[in-house]
Every structure is written in structure tokens, then in C-alpha cells.
PDB file of C-alpha atoms in Angstrom:
ATOM      1  CA  UNK R   1      26.406 -15.063  -5.602  1.00 45.00           C
ATOM      2  CA  UNK R   2      23.013 -16.523  -6.310  1.00 44.00           C
ATOM      3  CA  UNK R   3      20.610 -14.825  -8.675  1.00 47.00           C
ATOM      4  CA  UNK R   4      17.118 -15.600  -7.487  1.00 47.00           C
ATOM      5  CA  UNK R   5      15.020 -17.189 -10.209  1.00 45.00           C
ATOM      6  CA  UNK R   6      11.598 -18.127  -8.920  1.00 44.00           C
ATOM      7  CA  UNK R   7       8.075 -18.660 -10.147  1.00 40.00           C
ATOM      8  CA  UNK R   8       5.516 -16.074  -9.072  1.00 43.00           C
ATOM      9  CA  UNK R   9       3.007 -16.980  -6.412  1.00 44.00           C
ATOM     10  CA  UNK R  10      -0.355 -15.373  -5.923  1.00 45.00           C
ATOM     11  CA  UNK R  11       0.076 -11.673  -5.323  1.00 46.00           C
ATOM     12  CA  UNK R  12      -1.729  -8.496  -6.144  1.00 48.00           C
ATOM     13  CA  UNK R  13      -2.010  -7.684  -9.840  1.00 45.00           C
ATOM     14  CA  UNK R  14       0.163  -4.594  -9.514  1.00 57.00           C
ATOM     15  CA  UNK R  15       2.903  -6.569  -7.769  1.00 49.00           C
ATOM     16  CA  UNK R  16       2.883  -9.209 -10.508  1.00 58.00           C
ATOM     17  CA  UNK R  17       3.662  -6.651 -13.205  1.00 81.00           C
ATOM     18  CA  UNK R  18       5.978  -4.316 -11.314  1.00 90.00           C
ATOM     19  CA  UNK R  19       9.650  -5.125 -11.484  1.00 93.00           C
ATOM     20  CA  UNK R  20      12.327  -4.955  -8.829  1.00 93.00           C
ATOM     21  CA  UNK R  21      13.611  -1.811 -10.569  1.00 93.00           C
ATOM     22  CA  UNK R  22      10.193  -0.206 -10.037  1.00 92.00           C
ATOM     23  CA  UNK R  23       9.989  -1.125  -6.363  1.00 92.00           C
ATOM     24  CA  UNK R  24      13.559  -0.852  -5.079  1.00 91.00           C
ATOM     25  CA  UNK R  25      14.779   1.854  -2.753  1.00 90.00           C
ATOM     26  CA  UNK R  26      18.253   3.359  -2.632  1.00 89.00           C
ATOM     27  CA  UNK R  27      20.834   0.771  -1.646  1.00 85.00           C
ATOM     28  CA  UNK R  28      21.947   2.815   1.332  1.00 85.00           C
ATOM     29  CA  UNK R  29      25.516   2.797   2.509  1.00 91.00           C
ATOM     30  CA  UNK R  30      27.895   0.806   0.346  1.00 92.00           C
ATOM     31  CA  UNK R  31      31.158  -0.269   1.913  1.00 95.00           C
ATOM     32  CA  UNK R  32      34.247  -2.093   0.716  1.00 95.00           C
ATOM     33  CA  UNK R  33      34.953  -5.686   1.620  1.00 95.00           C
ATOM     34  CA  UNK R  34      38.222  -4.786   3.360  1.00 96.00           C
ATOM     35  CA  UNK R  35      36.353  -2.904   6.104  1.00 97.00           C
ATOM     36  CA  UNK R  36      36.487  -4.492   9.556  1.00 97.00           C
ATOM     37  CA  UNK R  37      33.365  -5.789  11.248  1.00 97.00           C
ATOM     38  CA  UNK R  38      33.719  -3.202  14.013  1.00 96.00           C
ATOM     39  CA  UNK R  39      33.926  -0.288  11.574  1.00 97.00           C
ATOM     40  CA  UNK R  40      30.995  -1.693   9.575  1.00 97.00           C
ATOM     41  CA  UNK R  41      28.873  -1.795  12.734  1.00 96.00           C
ATOM     42  CA  UNK R  42      29.816   1.826  13.417  1.00 96.00           C
ATOM     43  CA  UNK R  43      28.871   2.853   9.877  1.00 96.00           C
ATOM     44  CA  UNK R  44      25.581   1.018  10.234  1.00 95.00           C
ATOM     45  CA  UNK R  45      24.812   2.784  13.503  1.00 95.00           C
ATOM     46  CA  UNK R  46      25.725   6.204  12.121  1.00 96.00           C
ATOM     47  CA  UNK R  47      23.608   5.619   9.003  1.00 94.00           C
ATOM     48  CA  UNK R  48      20.701   4.288  11.109  1.00 93.00           C
ATOM     49  CA  UNK R  49      20.267   1.300   8.866  1.00 90.00           C
ATOM     50  CA  UNK R  50      19.979  -2.421   9.413  1.00 88.00           C
ATOM     51  CA  UNK R  51      22.114  -3.476   6.449  1.00 90.00           C
ATOM     52  CA  UNK R  52      25.130  -2.523   4.354  1.00 93.00           C
ATOM     53  CA  UNK R  53      25.864  -3.370   0.745  1.00 93.00           C
ATOM     54  CA  UNK R  54      29.396  -4.758   0.472  1.00 94.00           C
ATOM     55  CA  UNK R  55      31.396  -4.118  -2.714  1.00 93.00           C
ATOM     56  CA  UNK R  56      34.738  -5.332  -4.011  1.00 91.00           C
ATOM     57  CA  UNK R  57      37.578  -3.034  -5.043  1.00 90.00           C
ATOM     58  CA  UNK R  58      35.906  -2.483  -8.432  1.00 91.00           C
ATOM     59  CA  UNK R  59      32.679  -1.326  -6.790  1.00 89.00           C
ATOM     60  CA  UNK R  60      30.749  -4.488  -7.706  1.00 91.00           C
ATOM     61  CA  UNK R  61      28.279  -6.103  -5.322  1.00 92.00           C
ATOM     62  CA  UNK R  62      29.634  -9.005  -3.282  1.00 91.00           C
ATOM     63  CA  UNK R  63      27.356  -9.275  -0.257  1.00 92.00           C
ATOM     64  CA  UNK R  64      24.742  -7.667   1.939  1.00 92.00           C
ATOM     65  CA  UNK R  65      25.415  -7.767   5.677  1.00 92.00           C
ATOM     66  CA  UNK R  66      22.923  -7.133   8.443  1.00 90.00           C
ATOM     67  CA  UNK R  67      23.399  -5.841  11.953  1.00 92.00           C
ATOM     68  CA  UNK R  68      22.356  -9.237  13.331  1.00 91.00           C
ATOM     69  CA  UNK R  69      24.966 -11.052  11.241  1.00 92.00           C
ATOM     70  CA  UNK R  70      27.765  -8.644  12.171  1.00 95.00           C
ATOM     71  CA  UNK R  71      26.820  -8.793  15.849  1.00 95.00           C
ATOM     72  CA  UNK R  72      26.849 -12.598  15.760  1.00 95.00           C
ATOM     73  CA  UNK R  73      30.335 -12.560  14.186  1.00 95.00           C
ATOM     74  CA  UNK R  74      31.594 -10.046  16.739  1.00 96.00           C
ATOM     75  CA  UNK R  75      30.222 -12.138  19.613  1.00 96.00           C
ATOM     76  CA  UNK R  76      31.749 -15.355  18.240  1.00 94.00           C
ATOM     77  CA  UNK R  77      34.674 -17.058  19.911  1.00 93.00           C
ATOM     78  CA  UNK R  78      36.914 -16.720  16.815  1.00 91.00           C
ATOM     79  CA  UNK R  79      36.391 -12.948  16.505  1.00 94.00           C
ATOM     80  CA  UNK R  80      39.326 -10.539  16.496  1.00 94.00           C
ATOM     81  CA  UNK R  81      39.345  -6.856  15.617  1.00 93.00           C
ATOM     82  CA  UNK R  82      41.055  -7.785  12.335  1.00 95.00           C
ATOM     83  CA  UNK R  83      38.094  -9.704  10.872  1.00 96.00           C
ATOM     84  CA  UNK R  84      37.072  -8.030   7.625  1.00 97.00           C
ATOM     85  CA  UNK R  85      33.811  -8.196   5.736  1.00 96.00           C
ATOM     86  CA  UNK R  86      35.433 -10.295   2.986  1.00 94.00           C
ATOM     87  CA  UNK R  87      36.295 -12.859   5.686  1.00 94.00           C
ATOM     88  CA  UNK R  88      32.623 -13.403   6.489  1.00 93.00           C
ATOM     89  CA  UNK R  89      31.229 -12.926   2.985  1.00 87.00           C
ATOM     90  CA  UNK R  90      28.356 -15.091   1.861  1.00 79.00           C
ATOM     91  CA  UNK R  91      29.751 -15.921  -1.575  1.00 70.00           C
ATOM     92  CA  UNK R  92      26.405 -17.342  -2.618  1.00 69.00           C
ATOM     93  CA  UNK R  93      24.492 -14.443  -1.117  1.00 75.00           C
ATOM     94  CA  UNK R  94      21.201 -13.847  -2.920  1.00 87.00           C
ATOM     95  CA  UNK R  95      20.480 -10.909  -5.180  1.00 92.00           C
ATOM     96  CA  UNK R  96      17.989 -10.248  -7.923  1.00 93.00           C
ATOM     97  CA  UNK R  97      17.823  -8.686 -11.364  1.00 94.00           C
ATOM     98  CA  UNK R  98      16.059  -5.368 -11.938  1.00 95.00           C
ATOM     99  CA  UNK R  99      13.748  -7.268 -14.330  1.00 95.00           C
ATOM    100  CA  UNK R 100      12.485  -9.710 -11.684  1.00 94.00           C
ATOM    101  CA  UNK R 101       8.849  -9.086 -10.816  1.00 93.00           C
ATOM    102  CA  UNK R 102       7.978  -7.850  -7.360  1.00 91.00           C
ATOM    103  CA  UNK R 103       5.843 -10.959  -6.864  1.00 91.00           C
ATOM    104  CA  UNK R 104       8.838 -13.214  -7.607  1.00 92.00           C
ATOM    105  CA  UNK R 105      11.119 -11.198  -5.339  1.00 92.00           C
ATOM    106  CA  UNK R 106       8.573 -11.152  -2.524  1.00 91.00           C
ATOM    107  CA  UNK R 107       8.119 -14.921  -2.750  1.00 91.00           C
ATOM    108  CA  UNK R 108      11.885 -15.510  -2.735  1.00 90.00           C
ATOM    109  CA  UNK R 109      12.378 -13.202   0.236  1.00 92.00           C
ATOM    110  CA  UNK R 110       9.663 -14.948   2.244  1.00 92.00           C
ATOM    111  CA  UNK R 111      10.954 -18.401   1.297  1.00 91.00           C
ATOM    112  CA  UNK R 112      14.542 -17.546   2.285  1.00 89.00           C
ATOM    113  CA  UNK R 113      13.493 -15.328   5.221  1.00 89.00           C
ATOM    114  CA  UNK R 114      15.322 -12.289   3.869  1.00 88.00           C
ATOM    115  CA  UNK R 115      14.677  -8.797   5.213  1.00 86.00           C
ATOM    116  CA  UNK R 116      16.459  -7.178   2.271  1.00 89.00           C
ATOM    117  CA  UNK R 117      17.378  -8.267  -1.243  1.00 92.00           C
ATOM    118  CA  UNK R 118      19.901  -6.332  -3.355  1.00 93.00           C
ATOM    119  CA  UNK R 119      18.976  -5.468  -6.943  1.00 95.00           C
ATOM    120  CA  UNK R 120      22.086  -5.926  -9.079  1.00 94.00           C
ATOM    121  CA  UNK R 121      22.599  -5.255 -12.792  1.00 94.00           C
ATOM    122  CA  UNK R 122      24.416  -7.536 -15.238  1.00 94.00           C
ATOM    123  CA  UNK R 123      27.755  -5.789 -14.545  1.00 92.00           C
ATOM    124  CA  UNK R 124      27.488  -6.422 -10.805  1.00 91.00           C
ATOM    125  CA  UNK R 125      26.555  -2.873  -9.811  1.00 92.00           C
ATOM    126  CA  UNK R 126      24.095  -2.497  -6.952  1.00 93.00           C
ATOM    127  CA  UNK R 127      21.104  -0.506  -8.176  1.00 94.00           C
ATOM    128  CA  UNK R 128      19.045  -0.617  -4.996  1.00 93.00           C
ATOM    129  CA  UNK R 129      17.510  -2.859  -2.380  1.00 93.00           C
ATOM    130  CA  UNK R 130      14.111  -4.433  -1.897  1.00 92.00           C
ATOM    131  CA  UNK R 131      13.019  -4.556   1.735  1.00 85.00           C
ATOM    132  CA  UNK R 132      10.193  -6.690   3.083  1.00 74.00           C
ATOM    133  CA  UNK R 133       6.847  -4.941   3.061  1.00 59.00           C
ATOM    134  CA  UNK R 134       7.990  -1.904   1.090  1.00 57.00           C
ATOM    135  CA  UNK R 135       5.876  -2.666  -1.999  1.00 47.00           C
ATOM    136  CA  UNK R 136       2.571  -3.108  -0.217  1.00 47.00           C
ATOM    137  CA  UNK R 137       0.000  -0.905  -1.879  1.00 42.00           C
TER     138      UNK R 137
END
């Protein structure tokens, strides 16, 4: 996993002082890494969300998967109905600290073209998610 550490770019004054903890929304559905891609897509559809937070057996954050990523895996030539989320995990998947400023997080998300960025504490627990455009005031 990659903790995003960036320098703030120009942003509104309120965004420069607000932290990820101030701006995050509920993480949404959290699933275990042994779930199959097909079941994860079903959960995503039922929850009407575009992403799922993936956790290990201890409940710690390991990845964030999107509908686009799961669909691409399912449509791939190597796909079988036994492919699990841990099999496609982005082990260096980005996340941020609750102390990161909104300006830093926004810059990192734009730079890496992320639609969502998990906010994870020092023990690996997912506290919430930042989504593009949610902190506009």
C-alpha cells in the first residue's frame, strides 16, 4: 500500500486547512479479500456504489476496487468464476492519512486520476473515503 505524501497546490483556504478526516464520507460497503469478483460486482450493484473497500481477515484495509476495474477483470481472457479480490489486489494501492489536508488529497487524486481515495488510520482501519468533488464549497 502507498500512503500518499504530497505537497499542497493552490486550493481554497478552507481546503488547505481541512483534513481528510474532516472531508471524508462513510467508506461504504467493506468486503473481504476472499470474495469473488462476481459476488463483489453483485454487492456493488445492490449497494448502488462505484467502489468497494477490500479488507483482509483482520478487517484491515488492503485495496479499493471500482466497478470499472472489476468489469475489466471479468471481461479478461484469464477470468474464471474463482478469481477472488485478493488475486487482483493492488498491493501498492493508494490511501491517505486522516491528517492529510484536503488540498494535498485533492492534488494527489487529480495527479493519479483517482475517483476515490480511502482514509486509513495507523492500524490499517478504513475510516472513510474521499471522492472527487465532494469537498467543493
